[in-house]
PDB file of C-alpha atoms and ligand atoms in Angstrom:
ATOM      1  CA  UNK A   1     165.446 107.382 119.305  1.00  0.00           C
ATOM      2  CA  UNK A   2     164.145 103.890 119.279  1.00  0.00           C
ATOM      3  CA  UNK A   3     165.775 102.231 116.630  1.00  0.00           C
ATOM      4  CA  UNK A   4     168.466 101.148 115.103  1.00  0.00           C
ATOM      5  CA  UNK A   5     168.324 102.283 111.862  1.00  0.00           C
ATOM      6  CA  UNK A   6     168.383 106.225 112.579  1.00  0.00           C
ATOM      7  CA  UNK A   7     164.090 105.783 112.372  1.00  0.00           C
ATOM      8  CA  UNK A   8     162.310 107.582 115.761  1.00  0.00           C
ATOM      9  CA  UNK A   9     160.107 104.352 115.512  1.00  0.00           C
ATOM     10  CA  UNK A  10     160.510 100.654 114.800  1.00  0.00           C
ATOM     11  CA  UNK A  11     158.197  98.726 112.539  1.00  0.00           C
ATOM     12  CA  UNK A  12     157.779  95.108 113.878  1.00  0.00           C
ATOM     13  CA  UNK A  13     155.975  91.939 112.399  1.00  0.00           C
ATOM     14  CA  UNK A  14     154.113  90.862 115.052  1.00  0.00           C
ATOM     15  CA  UNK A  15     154.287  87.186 114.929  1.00  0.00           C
ATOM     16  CA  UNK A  16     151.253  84.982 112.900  1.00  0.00           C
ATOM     17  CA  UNK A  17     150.413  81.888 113.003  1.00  0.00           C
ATOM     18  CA  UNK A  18     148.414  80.658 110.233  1.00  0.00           C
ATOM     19  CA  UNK A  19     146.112  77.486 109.805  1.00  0.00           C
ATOM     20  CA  UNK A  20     145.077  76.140 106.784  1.00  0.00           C
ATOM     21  CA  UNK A  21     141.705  77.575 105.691  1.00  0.00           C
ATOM     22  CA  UNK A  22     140.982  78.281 109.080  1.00  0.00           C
ATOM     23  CA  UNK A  23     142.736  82.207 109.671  1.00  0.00           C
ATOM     24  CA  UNK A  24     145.552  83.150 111.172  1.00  0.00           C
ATOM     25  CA  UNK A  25     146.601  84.111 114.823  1.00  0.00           C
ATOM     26  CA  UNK A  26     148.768  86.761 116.270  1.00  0.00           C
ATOM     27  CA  UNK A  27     150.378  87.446 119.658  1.00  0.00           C
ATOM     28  CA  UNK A  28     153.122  89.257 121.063  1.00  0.00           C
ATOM     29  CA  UNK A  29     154.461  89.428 124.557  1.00  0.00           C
ATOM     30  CA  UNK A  30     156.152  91.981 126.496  1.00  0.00           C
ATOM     31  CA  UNK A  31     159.655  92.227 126.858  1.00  0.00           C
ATOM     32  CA  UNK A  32     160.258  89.526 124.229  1.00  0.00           C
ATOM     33  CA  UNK A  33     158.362  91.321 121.135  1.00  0.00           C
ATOM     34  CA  UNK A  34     157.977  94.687 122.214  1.00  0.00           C
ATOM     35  CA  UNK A  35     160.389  96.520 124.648  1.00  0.00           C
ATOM     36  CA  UNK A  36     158.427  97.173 127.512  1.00  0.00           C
ATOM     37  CA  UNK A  37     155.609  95.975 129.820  1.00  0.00           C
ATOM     38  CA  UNK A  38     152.136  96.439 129.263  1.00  0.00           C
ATOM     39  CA  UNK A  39     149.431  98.338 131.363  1.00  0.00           C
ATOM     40  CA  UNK A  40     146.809  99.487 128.904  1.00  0.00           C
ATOM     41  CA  UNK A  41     145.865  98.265 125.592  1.00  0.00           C
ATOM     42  CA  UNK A  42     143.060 100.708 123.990  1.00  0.00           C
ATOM     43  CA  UNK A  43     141.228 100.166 120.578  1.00  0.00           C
ATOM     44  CA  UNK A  44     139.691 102.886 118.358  1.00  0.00           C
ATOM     45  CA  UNK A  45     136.628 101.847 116.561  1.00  0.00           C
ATOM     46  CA  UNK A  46     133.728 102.898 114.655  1.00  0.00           C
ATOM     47  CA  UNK A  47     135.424 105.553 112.618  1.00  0.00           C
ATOM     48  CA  UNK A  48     134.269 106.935 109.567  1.00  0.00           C
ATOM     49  CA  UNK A  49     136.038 106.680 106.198  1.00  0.00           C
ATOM     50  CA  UNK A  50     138.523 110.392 105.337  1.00  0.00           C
ATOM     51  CA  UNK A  51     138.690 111.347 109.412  1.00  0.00           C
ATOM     52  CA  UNK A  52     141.596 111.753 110.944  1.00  0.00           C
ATOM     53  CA  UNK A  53     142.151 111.411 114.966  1.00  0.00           C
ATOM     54  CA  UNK A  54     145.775 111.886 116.977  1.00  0.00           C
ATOM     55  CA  UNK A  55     147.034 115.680 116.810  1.00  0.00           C
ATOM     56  CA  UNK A  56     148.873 114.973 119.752  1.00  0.00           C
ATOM     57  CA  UNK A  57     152.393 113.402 121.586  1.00  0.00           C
ATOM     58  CA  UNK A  58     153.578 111.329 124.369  1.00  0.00           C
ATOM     59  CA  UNK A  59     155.877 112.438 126.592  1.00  0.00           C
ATOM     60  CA  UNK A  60     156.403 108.945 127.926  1.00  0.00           C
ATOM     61  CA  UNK A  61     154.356 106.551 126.738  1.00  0.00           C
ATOM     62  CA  UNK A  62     155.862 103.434 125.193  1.00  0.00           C
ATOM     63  CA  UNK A  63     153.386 101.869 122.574  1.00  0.00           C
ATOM     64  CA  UNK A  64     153.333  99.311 119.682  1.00  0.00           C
ATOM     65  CA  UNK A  65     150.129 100.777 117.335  1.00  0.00           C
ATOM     66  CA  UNK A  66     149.008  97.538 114.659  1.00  0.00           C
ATOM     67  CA  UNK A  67     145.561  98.359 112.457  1.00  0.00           C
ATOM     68  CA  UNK A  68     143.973  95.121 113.513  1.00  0.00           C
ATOM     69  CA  UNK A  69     141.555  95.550 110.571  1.00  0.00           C
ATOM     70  CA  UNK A  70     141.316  97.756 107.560  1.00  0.00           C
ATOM     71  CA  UNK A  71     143.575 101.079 106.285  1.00  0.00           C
ATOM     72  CA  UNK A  72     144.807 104.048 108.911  1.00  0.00           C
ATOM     73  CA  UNK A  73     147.414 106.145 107.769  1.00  0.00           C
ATOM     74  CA  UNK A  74     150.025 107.417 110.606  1.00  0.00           C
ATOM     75  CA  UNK A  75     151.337 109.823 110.129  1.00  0.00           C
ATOM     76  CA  UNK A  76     154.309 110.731 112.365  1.00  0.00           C
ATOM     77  CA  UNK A  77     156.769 113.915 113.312  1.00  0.00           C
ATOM     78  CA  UNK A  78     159.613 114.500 115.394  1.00  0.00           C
ATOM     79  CA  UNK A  79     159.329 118.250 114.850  1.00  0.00           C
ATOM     80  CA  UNK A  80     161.905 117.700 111.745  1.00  0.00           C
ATOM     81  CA  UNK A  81     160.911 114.803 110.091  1.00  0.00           C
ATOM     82  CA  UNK A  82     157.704 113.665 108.796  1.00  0.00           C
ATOM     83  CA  UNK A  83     157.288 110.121 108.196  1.00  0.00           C
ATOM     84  CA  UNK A  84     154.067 108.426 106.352  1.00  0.00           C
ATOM     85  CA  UNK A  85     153.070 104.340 107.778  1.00  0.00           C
ATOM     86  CA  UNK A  86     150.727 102.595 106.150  1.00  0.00           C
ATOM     87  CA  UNK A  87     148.682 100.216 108.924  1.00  0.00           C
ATOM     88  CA  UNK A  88     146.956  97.281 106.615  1.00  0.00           C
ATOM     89  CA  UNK A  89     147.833  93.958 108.358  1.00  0.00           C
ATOM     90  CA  UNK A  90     147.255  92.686 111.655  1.00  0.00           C
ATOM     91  CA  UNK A  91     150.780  91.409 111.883  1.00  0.00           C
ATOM     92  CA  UNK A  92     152.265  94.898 111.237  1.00  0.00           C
ATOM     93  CA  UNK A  93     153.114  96.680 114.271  1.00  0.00           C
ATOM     94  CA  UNK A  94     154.845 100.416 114.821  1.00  0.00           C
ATOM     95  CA  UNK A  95     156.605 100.760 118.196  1.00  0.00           C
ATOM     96  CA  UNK A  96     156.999 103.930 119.221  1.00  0.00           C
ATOM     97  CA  UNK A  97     159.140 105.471 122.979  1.00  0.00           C
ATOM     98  CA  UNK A  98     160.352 108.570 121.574  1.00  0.00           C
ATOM     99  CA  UNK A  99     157.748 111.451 121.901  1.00  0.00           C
ATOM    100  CA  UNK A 100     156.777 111.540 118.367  1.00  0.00           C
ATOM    101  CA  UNK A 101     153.916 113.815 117.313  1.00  0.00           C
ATOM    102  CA  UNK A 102     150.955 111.699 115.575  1.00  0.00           C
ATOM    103  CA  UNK A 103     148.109 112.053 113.518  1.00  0.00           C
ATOM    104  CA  UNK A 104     145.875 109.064 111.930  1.00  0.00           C
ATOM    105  CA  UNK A 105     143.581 109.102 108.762  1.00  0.00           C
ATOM    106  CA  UNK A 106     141.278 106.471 108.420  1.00  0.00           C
ATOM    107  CA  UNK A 107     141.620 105.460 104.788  1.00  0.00           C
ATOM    108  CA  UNK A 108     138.592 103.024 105.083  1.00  0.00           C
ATOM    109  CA  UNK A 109     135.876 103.186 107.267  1.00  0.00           C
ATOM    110  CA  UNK A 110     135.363 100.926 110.456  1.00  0.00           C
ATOM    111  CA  UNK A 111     139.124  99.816 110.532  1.00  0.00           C
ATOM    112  CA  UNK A 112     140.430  99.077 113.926  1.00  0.00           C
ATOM    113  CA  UNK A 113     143.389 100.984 115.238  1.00  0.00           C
ATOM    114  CA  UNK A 114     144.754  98.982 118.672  1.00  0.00           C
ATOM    115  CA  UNK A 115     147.278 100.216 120.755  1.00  0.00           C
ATOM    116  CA  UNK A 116     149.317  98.416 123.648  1.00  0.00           C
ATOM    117  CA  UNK A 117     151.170 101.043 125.916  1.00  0.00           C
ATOM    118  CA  UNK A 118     153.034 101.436 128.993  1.00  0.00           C
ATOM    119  CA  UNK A 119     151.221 102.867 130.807  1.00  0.00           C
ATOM    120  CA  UNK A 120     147.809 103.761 132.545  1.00  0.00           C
ATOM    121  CA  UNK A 121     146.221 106.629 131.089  1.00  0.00           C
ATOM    122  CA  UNK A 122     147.171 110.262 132.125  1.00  0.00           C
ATOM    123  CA  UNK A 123     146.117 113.122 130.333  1.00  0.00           C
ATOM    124  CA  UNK A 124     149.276 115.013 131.922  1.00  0.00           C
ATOM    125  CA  UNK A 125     151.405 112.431 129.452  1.00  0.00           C
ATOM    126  CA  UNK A 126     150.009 114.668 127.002  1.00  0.00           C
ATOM    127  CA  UNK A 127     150.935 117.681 124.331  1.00  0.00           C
ATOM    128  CA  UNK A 128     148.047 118.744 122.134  1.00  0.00           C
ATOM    129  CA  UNK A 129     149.322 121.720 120.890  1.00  0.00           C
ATOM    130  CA  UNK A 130     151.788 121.313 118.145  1.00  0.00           C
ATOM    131  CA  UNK A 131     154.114 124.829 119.298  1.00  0.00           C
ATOM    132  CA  UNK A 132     154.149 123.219 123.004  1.00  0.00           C
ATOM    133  CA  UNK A 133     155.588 120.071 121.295  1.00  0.00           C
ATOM    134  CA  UNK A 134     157.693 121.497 119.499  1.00  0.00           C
ATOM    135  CA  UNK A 135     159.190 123.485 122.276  1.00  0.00           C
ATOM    136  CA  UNK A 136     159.215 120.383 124.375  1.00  0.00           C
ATOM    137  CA  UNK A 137     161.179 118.624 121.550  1.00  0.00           C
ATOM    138  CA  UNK A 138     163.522 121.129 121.464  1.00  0.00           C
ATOM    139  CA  UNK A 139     164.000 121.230 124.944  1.00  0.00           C
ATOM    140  CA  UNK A 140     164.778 117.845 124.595  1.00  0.00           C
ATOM    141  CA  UNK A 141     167.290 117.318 122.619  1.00  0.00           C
ATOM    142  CA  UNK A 142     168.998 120.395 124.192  1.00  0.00           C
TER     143      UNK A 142
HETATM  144  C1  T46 B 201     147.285 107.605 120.882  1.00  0.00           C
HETATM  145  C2  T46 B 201     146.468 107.404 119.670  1.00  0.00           C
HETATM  146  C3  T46 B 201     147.083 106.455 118.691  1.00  0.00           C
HETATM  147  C4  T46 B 201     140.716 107.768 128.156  1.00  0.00           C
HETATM  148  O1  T46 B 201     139.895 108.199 128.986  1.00  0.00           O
HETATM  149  N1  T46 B 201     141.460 106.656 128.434  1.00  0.00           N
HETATM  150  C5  T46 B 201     142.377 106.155 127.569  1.00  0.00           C
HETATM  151  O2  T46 B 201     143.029 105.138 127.878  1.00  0.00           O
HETATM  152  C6  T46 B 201     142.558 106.816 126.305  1.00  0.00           C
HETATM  153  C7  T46 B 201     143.569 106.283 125.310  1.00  0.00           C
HETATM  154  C8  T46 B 201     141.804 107.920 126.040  1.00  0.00           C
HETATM  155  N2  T46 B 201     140.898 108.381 126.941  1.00  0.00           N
HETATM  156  C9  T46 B 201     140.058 109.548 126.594  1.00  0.00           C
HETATM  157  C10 T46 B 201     140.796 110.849 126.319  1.00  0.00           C
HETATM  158  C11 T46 B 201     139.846 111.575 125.396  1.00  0.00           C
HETATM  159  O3  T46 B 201     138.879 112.254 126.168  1.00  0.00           O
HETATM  160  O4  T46 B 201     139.378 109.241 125.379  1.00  0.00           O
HETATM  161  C12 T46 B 201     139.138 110.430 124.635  1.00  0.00           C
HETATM  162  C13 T46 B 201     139.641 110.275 123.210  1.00  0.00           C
HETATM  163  O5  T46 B 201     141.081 110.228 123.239  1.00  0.00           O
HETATM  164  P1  T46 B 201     141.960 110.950 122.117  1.00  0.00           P
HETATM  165  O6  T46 B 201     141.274 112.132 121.606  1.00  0.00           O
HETATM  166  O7  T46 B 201     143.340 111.130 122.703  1.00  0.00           O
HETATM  167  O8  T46 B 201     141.999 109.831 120.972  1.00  0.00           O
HETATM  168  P2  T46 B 201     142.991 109.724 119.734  1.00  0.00           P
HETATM  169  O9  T46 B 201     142.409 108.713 118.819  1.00  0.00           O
HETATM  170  O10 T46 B 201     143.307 111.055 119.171  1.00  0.00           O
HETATM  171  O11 T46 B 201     144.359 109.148 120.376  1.00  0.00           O
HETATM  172  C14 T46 B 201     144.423 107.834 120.891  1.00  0.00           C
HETATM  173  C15 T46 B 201     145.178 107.823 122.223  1.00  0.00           C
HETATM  174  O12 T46 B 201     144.588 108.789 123.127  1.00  0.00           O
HETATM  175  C16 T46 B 201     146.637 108.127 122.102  1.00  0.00           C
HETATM  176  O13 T46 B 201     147.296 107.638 123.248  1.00  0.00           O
HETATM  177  O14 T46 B 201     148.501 107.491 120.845  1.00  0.00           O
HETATM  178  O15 T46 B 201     145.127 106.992 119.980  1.00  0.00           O
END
């Protein structure tokens, strides 16, 4: 688990900065804001309104998800709780380092999904079948 209040995940606000009729700004670093270092950050675009990407889990990764525009639903699963995160703001962030299965639904079209993780990509990092996961989960926690 990654957080302290029972939660496999941790919902952050990223920090903003806003100016006066003139936006806002956002940053975080690593290993002030979020609890690791970063190698990769990736950024799903171009998706449709009602689709829904993920169907998968990390076995490693450490990430901090924010929906830098628009609506995604994540939805997330430790194999025996479901949990539901609405992604609306740039300054929302979810930080996840416990393999949690994930979906996404894009609840309006073209918004931006952005992910900073831990670590380089490696398909080997991960489960896309949801009885391997759950095996793996169980395995797990012993
Ligand atoms: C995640 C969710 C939130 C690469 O070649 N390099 C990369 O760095 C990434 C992230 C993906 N890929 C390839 C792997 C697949 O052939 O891009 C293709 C699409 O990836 P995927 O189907 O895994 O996309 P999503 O939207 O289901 O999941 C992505 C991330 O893969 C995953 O880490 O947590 O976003």
């Amino acid at each position: 688990m990654n957080s302290d209040n029972g939660l496999p995940y941790k919902i952050i606000d990223i920090k903003r900065i806003s100016s006066e009729n003139e936006g806002a700004l956002q940053f975080f670093e690593s290993g002030k804001d979020i609890p690791f270092e970063i190698k990769r950050i990736y950024y799903i675009t171009d998706v449709p309104k009602n689709v829904w990407r993920g169907r998968h889990a990390h076995k490693k990764l450490h990430q901090l998800l924010f929906c830098l525009y628009g609506e995604i639903l994540l939805k997330l699963s430790d194999g025996t709780n479901d949990y539901e995160i609405i992604l609306n703001k740039p300054n929302k962030g979810v930080i996840i380092t416990y393999p949690l299965w994930r979906d996404m639904f894009w609840i309006k079209k073209d918004s931006v999904l952005c992910i900073a993780a831990s670590e380089f990509y490696d398909e080997t990092d991960y489960i896309r079948n949801y009885d391997e996961y759950i095996k793996y989960i169980s395995d797990l926690r012993g």
